[in-house]
Amino acid sequence: MRAKAEPGHGMDAAGIRLCHYYFEEGSSSIRLSLVVALAIYAAHWTHAPGWPGTAWLLAMFCIQGLRLWHLQFMRTRLTNPAGWQACFASLYLSVVLAALAWGSMLFAFPHRQFDFVYMFKIIALAAINSITILSHGLIFRLYALFSSVLTLVVLIQLYGFDRVMAATDRNAFTAIAVLFELLLLFTAWKYAERNRAFFTQQQTMNTLVSSLKRMHDEEVELRSSLELKTAGLEEARNALLVLATTDSLTRTLNRRAILEQLQQQVDKVSHAEGSFCVLAFDVDNFKKINDVFGHNVGDVVLQVLAEEVKASLRPEDVFGRIGGEEFLVILPGLNLPEAVACGERLRLQLQHSTRMQQEAGIAITLSLGCCLAFPGESAVDILGKADTLMYQAKREGKNRLCY
């Protein structure tokens, strides 16, 4: 973590995570220090610790309990950077109080001889100074403050009030203590840098993962949008295709579409894929119907005719309007007698159609031409044969089928 991201100098996400970890480790080290304080008090039990020792133990519990509460309070301020900045100075005061409390232990339990208990207290202070790295070492300034104050108090007691060590021993102890202090400060500095780097890398990874997730979500959303647009374009294309291939009045295939279907059937016959027949027919006297009853009735006639023919054909049959009152039916797979029977059925059905009577108010008849398509014939040849047979039916008196 760079210096500008260190707590107290502008909080970023990595700094907030570092402080959370600091509060967790700080709480653990405070609880451990209370156990050490109880051990020191118990070590003096046979030496009658008296009221100074008891007062020190009570003060230690009060100060450390207050520090636990303070850490919990500071944790709640992490979500508010401005509030955290305002309260950060109180951490310095908390650390100074802890260092003074531990240093005052030498004054609460004075000694007149160099014994095991005296050494135990010195070792305990060194241990407290060391384990504090686990918490205060996360924020180097706090550990440097704690360790410096504690060392200063120990040196004051050693040179101002100690009656145990000789001058030479005191100087040697001071040199060792200073070297130990420098070593701890260096260790704490490296520890803090390592943790800052770790949390910075972790935050970078979290940011990268969040960015990748956001990009994935955007990609999913974009794909969904593209799929919707593609579906809309496909629907529009299909609608345009229907408009381009459908006769608007009869809702059957228009001339271009029915001729394309005829060409496809011709291609199949050319590749020896079966045979087919064609029916061409138109409404007899249709011009007279328009002249006498009007074009509206003529339109109804064509609409009813188309609907009844479509209802009578097979699913594989193809039906379309060639133009005017003329229609074409393609009958795949049928031989000529079968196609003639189909044409006769349509002629009789339309001649006696009750629906035509109800909706158009008239009866109609059809003239039909039916032919079999042979390999080698073109679509134009087949359509020409069917037309010729249809006009033959008209010449022979209408209302009939020629083949």
Short mmCIF file of C-alpha atoms in Angstrom, two decimals:
data_model
loop_
_atom_site.label_atom_id
_atom_site.label_comp_id
_atom_site.label_asym_id
_atom_site.label_seq_id
_atom_site.Cartn_x
_atom_site.Cartn_y
_atom_site.Cartn_z
CA MET A 1 0.00 0.00 0.00
CA ARG A 2 1.39 3.44 -0.87
CA ALA A 3 1.74 6.01 1.87
CA LYS A 4 -1.22 7.99 0.65
CA ALA A 5 -3.44 4.95 1.19
CA GLU A 6 -2.26 4.42 4.79
CA PRO A 7 -5.05 4.87 7.36
CA GLY A 8 -5.31 8.45 8.45
CA HIS A 9 -4.08 9.79 5.09
CA GLY A 10 -7.17 9.12 2.99
CA MET A 11 -8.86 5.77 3.07
CA ASP A 12 -9.15 3.56 0.04
CA ALA A 13 -10.72 0.07 -0.07
CA ALA A 14 -7.39 -1.66 0.72
CA GLY A 15 -6.83 0.68 3.67
CA ILE A 16 -10.27 -0.14 5.06
CA ARG A 17 -9.56 -3.88 4.82
CA LEU A 18 -6.19 -3.33 6.52
CA CYS A 19 -7.88 -1.49 9.39
CA HIS A 20 -10.46 -4.26 9.80
CA TYR A 21 -7.59 -6.72 10.13
CA TYR A 22 -5.80 -4.37 12.53
CA PHE A 23 -8.86 -4.21 14.80
CA GLU A 24 -9.17 -8.01 14.82
CA GLU A 25 -5.50 -8.54 15.65
CA GLY A 26 -5.51 -5.65 18.13
CA SER A 27 -8.41 -7.19 20.03
CA SER A 28 -6.59 -10.53 20.17
CA SER A 29 -3.33 -8.97 21.44
CA ILE A 30 -5.19 -6.98 24.10
CA ARG A 31 -6.81 -10.14 25.45
CA LEU A 32 -3.43 -11.90 25.44
CA SER A 33 -1.83 -8.97 27.28
CA LEU A 34 -4.44 -9.32 30.05
CA VAL A 35 -3.35 -12.92 30.53
CA VAL A 36 0.29 -11.75 30.80
CA ALA A 37 -0.73 -9.08 33.33
CA LEU A 38 -2.43 -11.71 35.48
CA ALA A 39 0.72 -13.88 35.27
CA ILE A 40 2.90 -10.98 36.44
CA TYR A 41 0.57 -10.26 39.34
CA ALA A 42 0.52 -13.94 40.31
CA ALA A 43 4.35 -14.06 40.18
CA HIS A 44 4.42 -11.35 42.87
CA TRP A 45 1.83 -13.05 45.06
CA THR A 46 4.43 -14.53 47.41
CA HIS A 47 6.16 -11.13 47.59
CA ALA A 48 2.98 -9.37 48.77
CA PRO A 49 2.22 -7.15 45.74
CA GLY A 50 0.33 -4.71 47.98
CA TRP A 51 -2.00 -1.99 46.89
CA PRO A 52 0.31 -0.55 44.13
CA GLY A 53 0.39 -3.91 42.36
CA THR A 54 -3.34 -4.42 42.77
CA ALA A 55 -4.02 -0.88 41.57
CA TRP A 56 -1.80 -1.50 38.54
CA LEU A 57 -3.68 -4.70 37.67
CA LEU A 58 -7.06 -2.95 37.99
CA ALA A 59 -5.82 -0.01 35.92
CA MET A 60 -4.49 -2.40 33.28
CA PHE A 61 -7.86 -4.15 33.00
CA CYS A 62 -9.66 -0.79 32.81
CA ILE A 63 -7.32 0.60 30.16
CA GLN A 64 -7.33 -2.56 28.05
CA GLY A 65 -11.11 -2.93 28.40
CA LEU A 66 -11.48 0.69 27.26
CA ARG A 67 -9.19 -0.06 24.31
CA LEU A 68 -11.33 -3.06 23.30
CA TRP A 69 -14.42 -0.86 23.30
CA HIS A 70 -12.51 1.82 21.39
CA LEU A 71 -11.49 -0.64 18.67
CA GLN A 72 -15.10 -1.77 18.22
CA PHE A 73 -16.18 1.86 18.02
CA MET A 74 -13.52 2.69 15.44
CA ARG A 75 -14.58 -0.29 13.34
CA THR A 76 -18.06 1.20 13.00
CA ARG A 77 -16.53 4.44 11.70
CA LEU A 78 -14.79 2.78 8.75
CA THR A 79 -17.85 3.23 6.55
CA ASN A 80 -17.58 6.99 7.10
CA PRO A 81 -14.14 8.22 5.88
CA ALA A 82 -14.67 11.71 7.35
CA GLY A 83 -15.56 10.27 10.75
CA TRP A 84 -12.60 7.91 10.61
CA GLN A 85 -10.19 10.78 9.88
CA ALA A 86 -11.54 12.74 12.83
CA CYS A 87 -11.20 9.80 15.26
CA PHE A 88 -7.87 8.41 14.07
CA ALA A 89 -5.91 10.58 16.53
CA SER A 90 -7.62 8.76 19.39
CA LEU A 91 -5.70 5.61 18.37
CA TYR A 92 -2.45 7.39 19.24
CA LEU A 93 -3.81 8.21 22.70
CA SER A 94 -4.94 4.59 23.16
CA VAL A 95 -1.47 3.28 22.23
CA VAL A 96 0.29 5.76 24.56
CA LEU A 97 -1.97 4.74 27.46
CA ALA A 98 -1.18 1.05 26.81
CA ALA A 99 2.59 1.71 26.72
CA LEU A 100 2.48 3.79 29.93
CA ALA A 101 0.40 1.10 31.66
CA TRP A 102 2.93 -1.57 30.81
CA GLY A 103 5.89 0.61 31.72
CA SER A 104 4.35 1.53 35.07
CA MET A 105 4.47 -2.16 35.99
CA LEU A 106 8.15 -1.67 36.99
CA PHE A 107 7.10 1.07 39.40
CA ALA A 108 4.14 -0.90 40.80
CA PHE A 109 6.35 -3.85 41.67
CA PRO A 110 9.71 -2.38 42.87
CA HIS A 111 12.62 -4.72 43.53
CA ARG A 112 15.70 -4.58 45.69
CA GLN A 113 17.47 -7.58 44.21
CA PHE A 114 18.12 -9.19 40.86
CA ASP A 115 15.96 -12.34 41.04
CA PHE A 116 13.75 -14.51 38.89
CA VAL A 117 10.67 -12.32 39.31
CA TYR A 118 12.62 -9.26 38.18
CA MET A 119 13.83 -11.09 35.08
CA PHE A 120 10.30 -12.37 34.47
CA LYS A 121 8.98 -8.80 34.34
CA ILE A 122 11.73 -7.70 31.92
CA ILE A 123 11.05 -10.70 29.69
CA ALA A 124 7.29 -10.03 29.88
CA LEU A 125 7.80 -6.46 28.70
CA ALA A 126 10.00 -7.68 25.85
CA ALA A 127 7.33 -10.24 24.93
CA ILE A 128 4.57 -7.61 25.03
CA ASN A 129 6.68 -5.34 22.84
CA SER A 130 7.18 -8.22 20.39
CA ILE A 131 3.64 -9.59 20.14
CA THR A 132 2.27 -6.09 19.69
CA ILE A 133 3.82 -6.20 16.22
CA LEU A 134 0.96 -8.54 15.24
CA SER A 135 -1.54 -5.72 15.74
CA HIS A 136 0.13 -2.30 15.88
CA GLY A 137 2.71 -3.46 13.35
CA LEU A 138 -0.03 -3.37 10.70
CA ILE A 139 0.09 0.43 11.01
CA PHE A 140 3.77 1.18 11.58
CA ARG A 141 3.30 4.60 13.16
CA LEU A 142 1.21 3.11 15.96
CA TYR A 143 3.74 0.39 16.73
CA ALA A 144 6.67 2.84 16.64
CA LEU A 145 4.81 5.04 19.13
CA PHE A 146 3.97 2.13 21.46
CA SER A 147 7.47 0.64 21.40
CA SER A 148 9.22 3.99 21.84
CA VAL A 149 7.09 5.06 24.81
CA LEU A 150 7.49 1.65 26.48
CA THR A 151 11.27 1.69 25.99
CA LEU A 152 11.49 5.26 27.28
CA VAL A 153 9.57 4.38 30.46
CA VAL A 154 11.80 1.33 31.03
CA LEU A 155 14.95 3.45 30.64
CA ILE A 156 13.58 6.12 33.00
CA GLN A 157 12.90 3.48 35.63
CA LEU A 158 16.27 1.85 35.00
CA TYR A 159 18.36 5.03 35.40
CA GLY A 160 16.16 6.98 37.77
CA PHE A 161 14.71 4.49 40.19
CA ASP A 162 16.44 1.12 39.79
CA ARG A 163 18.52 -0.10 42.72
CA VAL A 164 19.17 -3.62 41.46
CA MET A 165 21.65 -3.42 38.57
CA ALA A 166 25.23 -2.21 38.77
CA ALA A 167 26.23 0.66 36.47
CA THR A 168 28.08 -1.63 34.04
CA ASP A 169 25.17 -4.06 33.93
CA ARG A 170 22.76 -1.20 33.42
CA ASN A 171 24.74 0.14 30.45
CA ALA A 172 24.99 -3.31 28.90
CA PHE A 173 21.26 -3.86 29.42
CA THR A 174 20.54 -0.47 27.83
CA ALA A 175 22.64 -1.31 24.77
CA ILE A 176 20.87 -4.64 24.38
CA ALA A 177 17.47 -2.97 24.86
CA VAL A 178 18.24 -0.32 22.23
CA LEU A 179 19.42 -2.93 19.73
CA PHE A 180 16.35 -5.03 20.48
CA GLU A 181 14.17 -1.96 19.99
CA LEU A 182 15.79 -1.17 16.64
CA LEU A 183 15.34 -4.77 15.54
CA LEU A 184 11.68 -4.71 16.52
CA LEU A 185 11.11 -1.41 14.72
CA PHE A 186 12.73 -2.77 11.57
CA THR A 187 10.67 -5.97 11.82
CA ALA A 188 7.49 -3.97 12.37
CA TRP A 189 8.27 -1.75 9.38
CA LYS A 190 8.80 -4.75 7.09
CA TYR A 191 5.70 -6.42 8.53
CA ALA A 192 3.61 -3.31 7.89
CA GLU A 193 4.92 -2.95 4.33
CA ARG A 194 4.23 -6.60 3.59
CA ASN A 195 0.67 -6.35 4.89
CA ARG A 196 0.03 -3.14 2.99
CA ALA A 197 1.31 -4.78 -0.20
CA PHE A 198 -0.84 -7.85 0.48
CA PHE A 199 -4.02 -5.87 1.03
CA THR A 200 -3.28 -3.68 -1.97
CA GLN A 201 -2.83 -6.74 -4.18
CA GLN A 202 -5.95 -8.30 -2.70
CA GLN A 203 -7.93 -5.13 -3.40
CA THR A 204 -6.51 -5.01 -6.93
CA MET A 205 -7.65 -8.59 -7.46
CA ASN A 206 -11.09 -7.79 -6.04
CA THR A 207 -11.33 -4.78 -8.32
CA LEU A 208 -10.26 -6.91 -11.29
CA VAL A 209 -12.79 -9.61 -10.41
CA SER A 210 -15.51 -6.96 -10.05
CA SER A 211 -14.54 -5.47 -13.40
CA LEU A 212 -14.60 -8.89 -15.07
CA LYS A 213 -17.98 -9.65 -13.50
CA ARG A 214 -19.33 -6.28 -14.66
CA MET A 215 -17.97 -6.90 -18.16
CA HIS A 216 -19.56 -10.37 -18.13
CA ASP A 217 -22.90 -8.91 -17.03
CA GLU A 218 -22.64 -6.25 -19.73
CA GLU A 219 -21.82 -8.93 -22.30
CA VAL A 220 -24.83 -11.02 -21.19
CA GLU A 221 -27.04 -7.94 -21.36
CA LEU A 222 -25.64 -7.06 -24.79
CA ARG A 223 -26.17 -10.62 -26.03
CA SER A 224 -29.73 -10.54 -24.73
CA SER A 225 -30.31 -7.20 -26.44
CA LEU A 226 -28.82 -8.50 -29.68
CA GLU A 227 -30.96 -11.64 -29.48
CA LEU A 228 -34.08 -9.52 -29.02
CA LYS A 229 -33.08 -7.29 -31.92
CA THR A 230 -32.23 -10.32 -34.05
CA ALA A 231 -35.59 -11.87 -33.21
CA GLY A 232 -37.27 -8.60 -34.12
CA LEU A 233 -35.37 -8.42 -37.42
CA GLU A 234 -36.21 -12.05 -38.17
CA GLU A 235 -39.86 -11.37 -37.45
CA ALA A 236 -39.77 -8.29 -39.67
CA ARG A 237 -38.01 -10.28 -42.40
CA ASN A 238 -40.65 -13.00 -42.23
CA ALA A 239 -43.38 -10.38 -42.35
CA LEU A 240 -41.78 -8.80 -45.42
CA LEU A 241 -41.40 -12.23 -46.98
CA VAL A 242 -45.09 -12.90 -46.45
CA LEU A 243 -45.95 -9.55 -47.98
CA ALA A 244 -43.68 -10.25 -50.93
CA THR A 245 -45.12 -13.71 -51.64
CA THR A 246 -48.78 -13.35 -50.65
CA ASP A 247 -51.69 -12.04 -52.71
CA SER A 248 -53.29 -9.30 -50.62
CA LEU A 249 -56.89 -10.10 -51.61
CA THR A 250 -57.05 -13.91 -51.42
CA ARG A 251 -54.18 -14.48 -48.93
CA THR A 252 -52.75 -17.14 -51.27
CA LEU A 253 -49.38 -17.19 -53.03
CA ASN A 254 -49.03 -14.42 -55.60
CA ARG A 255 -47.95 -14.93 -59.20
CA ARG A 256 -44.18 -14.69 -58.53
CA ALA A 257 -44.31 -17.05 -55.54
CA ILE A 258 -46.48 -19.73 -57.23
CA LEU A 259 -44.24 -19.72 -60.30
CA GLU A 260 -41.18 -20.17 -58.06
CA GLN A 261 -42.89 -23.16 -56.45
CA LEU A 262 -43.65 -24.52 -59.93
CA GLN A 263 -39.97 -24.18 -60.90
CA GLN A 264 -38.93 -26.06 -57.74
CA GLN A 265 -41.23 -28.94 -58.69
CA VAL A 266 -39.80 -28.94 -62.20
CA ASP A 267 -36.28 -29.21 -60.75
CA LYS A 268 -37.32 -32.17 -58.61
CA VAL A 269 -38.79 -33.99 -61.64
CA SER A 270 -35.57 -33.31 -63.55
CA HIS A 271 -33.68 -35.15 -60.79
CA ALA A 272 -36.09 -38.12 -60.94
CA GLU A 273 -37.76 -37.26 -57.65
CA GLY A 274 -41.31 -38.21 -58.65
CA SER A 275 -43.93 -36.52 -60.79
CA PHE A 276 -46.63 -33.90 -60.32
CA CYS A 277 -49.71 -32.49 -61.96
CA VAL A 278 -50.96 -28.94 -62.38
CA LEU A 279 -54.49 -27.53 -62.25
CA ALA A 280 -55.20 -24.15 -63.84
CA PHE A 281 -58.70 -22.70 -63.42
CA ASP A 282 -60.63 -19.46 -63.41
CA VAL A 283 -64.14 -18.28 -62.57
CA ASP A 284 -66.59 -18.43 -65.47
CA ASN A 285 -68.15 -15.11 -66.50
CA PHE A 286 -66.21 -13.21 -63.81
CA LYS A 287 -66.26 -9.96 -65.78
CA LYS A 288 -70.04 -10.15 -65.92
CA ILE A 289 -70.17 -10.66 -62.15
CA ASN A 290 -68.13 -7.47 -61.66
CA ASP A 291 -70.26 -5.54 -64.15
CA VAL A 292 -73.62 -6.68 -62.76
CA PHE A 293 -72.97 -7.04 -59.02
CA GLY A 294 -69.98 -4.75 -58.59
CA HIS A 295 -66.31 -5.26 -57.81
CA ASN A 296 -67.02 -5.72 -54.11
CA VAL A 297 -68.99 -8.86 -54.83
CA GLY A 298 -66.27 -9.97 -57.23
CA ASP A 299 -63.71 -9.60 -54.43
CA VAL A 300 -65.89 -11.65 -52.06
CA VAL A 301 -66.19 -14.37 -54.72
CA LEU A 302 -62.42 -14.64 -55.04
CA GLN A 303 -61.92 -14.64 -51.27
CA VAL A 304 -64.47 -17.37 -50.60
CA LEU A 305 -63.13 -19.42 -53.53
CA ALA A 306 -59.56 -19.21 -52.18
CA GLU A 307 -60.57 -20.22 -48.66
CA GLU A 308 -62.64 -23.21 -49.83
CA VAL A 309 -59.94 -24.43 -52.20
CA LYS A 310 -57.24 -24.18 -49.49
CA ALA A 311 -59.46 -26.12 -47.09
CA SER A 312 -59.89 -28.92 -49.66
CA LEU A 313 -56.25 -29.41 -50.63
CA ARG A 314 -53.57 -31.56 -48.98
CA PRO A 315 -50.83 -29.93 -46.85
CA GLU A 316 -48.22 -30.63 -49.55
CA ASP A 317 -50.32 -29.09 -52.36
CA VAL A 318 -49.41 -25.54 -53.48
CA PHE A 319 -52.10 -22.99 -54.36
CA GLY A 320 -51.75 -19.48 -55.72
CA ARG A 321 -53.33 -16.71 -57.77
CA ILE A 322 -51.89 -16.24 -61.25
CA GLY A 323 -53.78 -13.01 -61.87
CA GLY A 324 -57.31 -11.67 -62.03
CA GLU A 325 -59.69 -14.60 -61.53
CA GLU A 326 -57.15 -17.25 -62.61
CA PHE A 327 -55.58 -19.67 -60.09
CA LEU A 328 -53.00 -22.45 -60.18
CA VAL A 329 -52.75 -25.61 -58.06
CA ILE A 330 -49.60 -27.77 -57.98
CA LEU A 331 -50.30 -31.38 -56.96
CA PRO A 332 -47.02 -33.19 -56.10
CA GLY A 333 -46.99 -36.99 -56.28
CA LEU A 334 -50.33 -37.40 -58.08
CA ASN A 335 -50.79 -39.10 -61.42
CA LEU A 336 -53.15 -37.65 -64.01
CA PRO A 337 -56.34 -39.59 -63.04
CA GLU A 338 -55.85 -38.61 -59.39
CA ALA A 339 -55.32 -34.98 -60.34
CA VAL A 340 -58.44 -35.01 -62.56
CA ALA A 341 -60.48 -36.41 -59.65
CA CYS A 342 -59.17 -33.64 -57.41
CA GLY A 343 -60.10 -31.00 -60.00
CA GLU A 344 -63.62 -32.40 -60.42
CA ARG A 345 -64.09 -32.39 -56.67
CA LEU A 346 -63.11 -28.71 -56.51
CA ARG A 347 -65.39 -27.80 -59.45
CA LEU A 348 -68.43 -29.45 -57.88
CA GLN A 349 -67.65 -28.06 -54.42
CA LEU A 350 -67.51 -24.47 -55.68
CA GLN A 351 -70.57 -24.92 -57.93
CA HIS A 352 -72.70 -26.00 -54.97
CA SER A 353 -71.04 -23.92 -52.26
CA THR A 354 -73.55 -22.69 -49.68
CA ARG A 355 -70.99 -20.29 -48.29
CA MET A 356 -70.64 -18.63 -51.69
CA GLN A 357 -74.41 -18.20 -51.80
CA GLN A 358 -74.46 -16.74 -48.28
CA GLU A 359 -71.55 -14.32 -48.58
CA ALA A 360 -71.53 -13.37 -52.27
CA GLY A 361 -75.19 -14.00 -52.99
CA ILE A 362 -74.49 -15.84 -56.24
CA ALA A 363 -73.38 -19.26 -57.54
CA ILE A 364 -70.27 -19.68 -59.64
CA THR A 365 -68.75 -22.28 -61.94
CA LEU A 366 -65.14 -23.05 -62.85
CA SER A 367 -63.31 -23.97 -66.04
CA LEU A 368 -60.27 -26.14 -65.31
CA GLY A 369 -57.30 -27.47 -67.23
CA CYS A 370 -55.25 -30.37 -65.82
CA CYS A 371 -51.96 -31.74 -67.11
CA LEU A 372 -49.11 -34.02 -66.04
CA ALA A 373 -45.60 -32.60 -65.93
CA PHE A 374 -42.98 -34.61 -67.82
CA PRO A 375 -39.21 -34.59 -67.30
CA GLY A 376 -37.53 -32.08 -69.58
CA GLU A 377 -40.48 -29.67 -69.64
CA SER A 378 -39.92 -26.16 -68.31
CA ALA A 379 -42.22 -24.33 -65.93
CA VAL A 380 -43.40 -22.12 -68.82
CA ASP A 381 -44.23 -25.21 -70.91
CA ILE A 382 -46.25 -26.80 -68.10
CA LEU A 383 -48.12 -23.58 -67.31
CA GLY A 384 -48.82 -23.14 -71.04
CA LYS A 385 -50.29 -26.67 -71.28
CA ALA A 386 -52.55 -26.10 -68.28
CA ASP A 387 -53.71 -22.72 -69.66
CA THR A 388 -54.44 -24.24 -73.06
CA LEU A 389 -56.57 -26.98 -71.48
CA MET A 390 -58.40 -24.42 -69.29
CA TYR A 391 -59.30 -22.30 -72.35
CA GLN A 392 -60.38 -25.48 -74.13
CA ALA A 393 -62.82 -26.08 -71.26
CA LYS A 394 -64.19 -22.57 -71.76
CA ARG A 395 -64.62 -23.10 -75.49
CA GLU A 396 -66.45 -26.37 -74.88
CA GLY A 397 -69.11 -24.68 -72.74
CA LYS A 398 -67.42 -23.80 -69.41
CA ASN A 399 -68.09 -25.47 -66.04
CA ARG A 400 -65.94 -28.43 -66.96
CA LEU A 401 -62.40 -29.86 -66.73
CA CYS A 402 -60.23 -30.73 -69.72
CA TYR A 403 -57.06 -32.84 -69.52
#
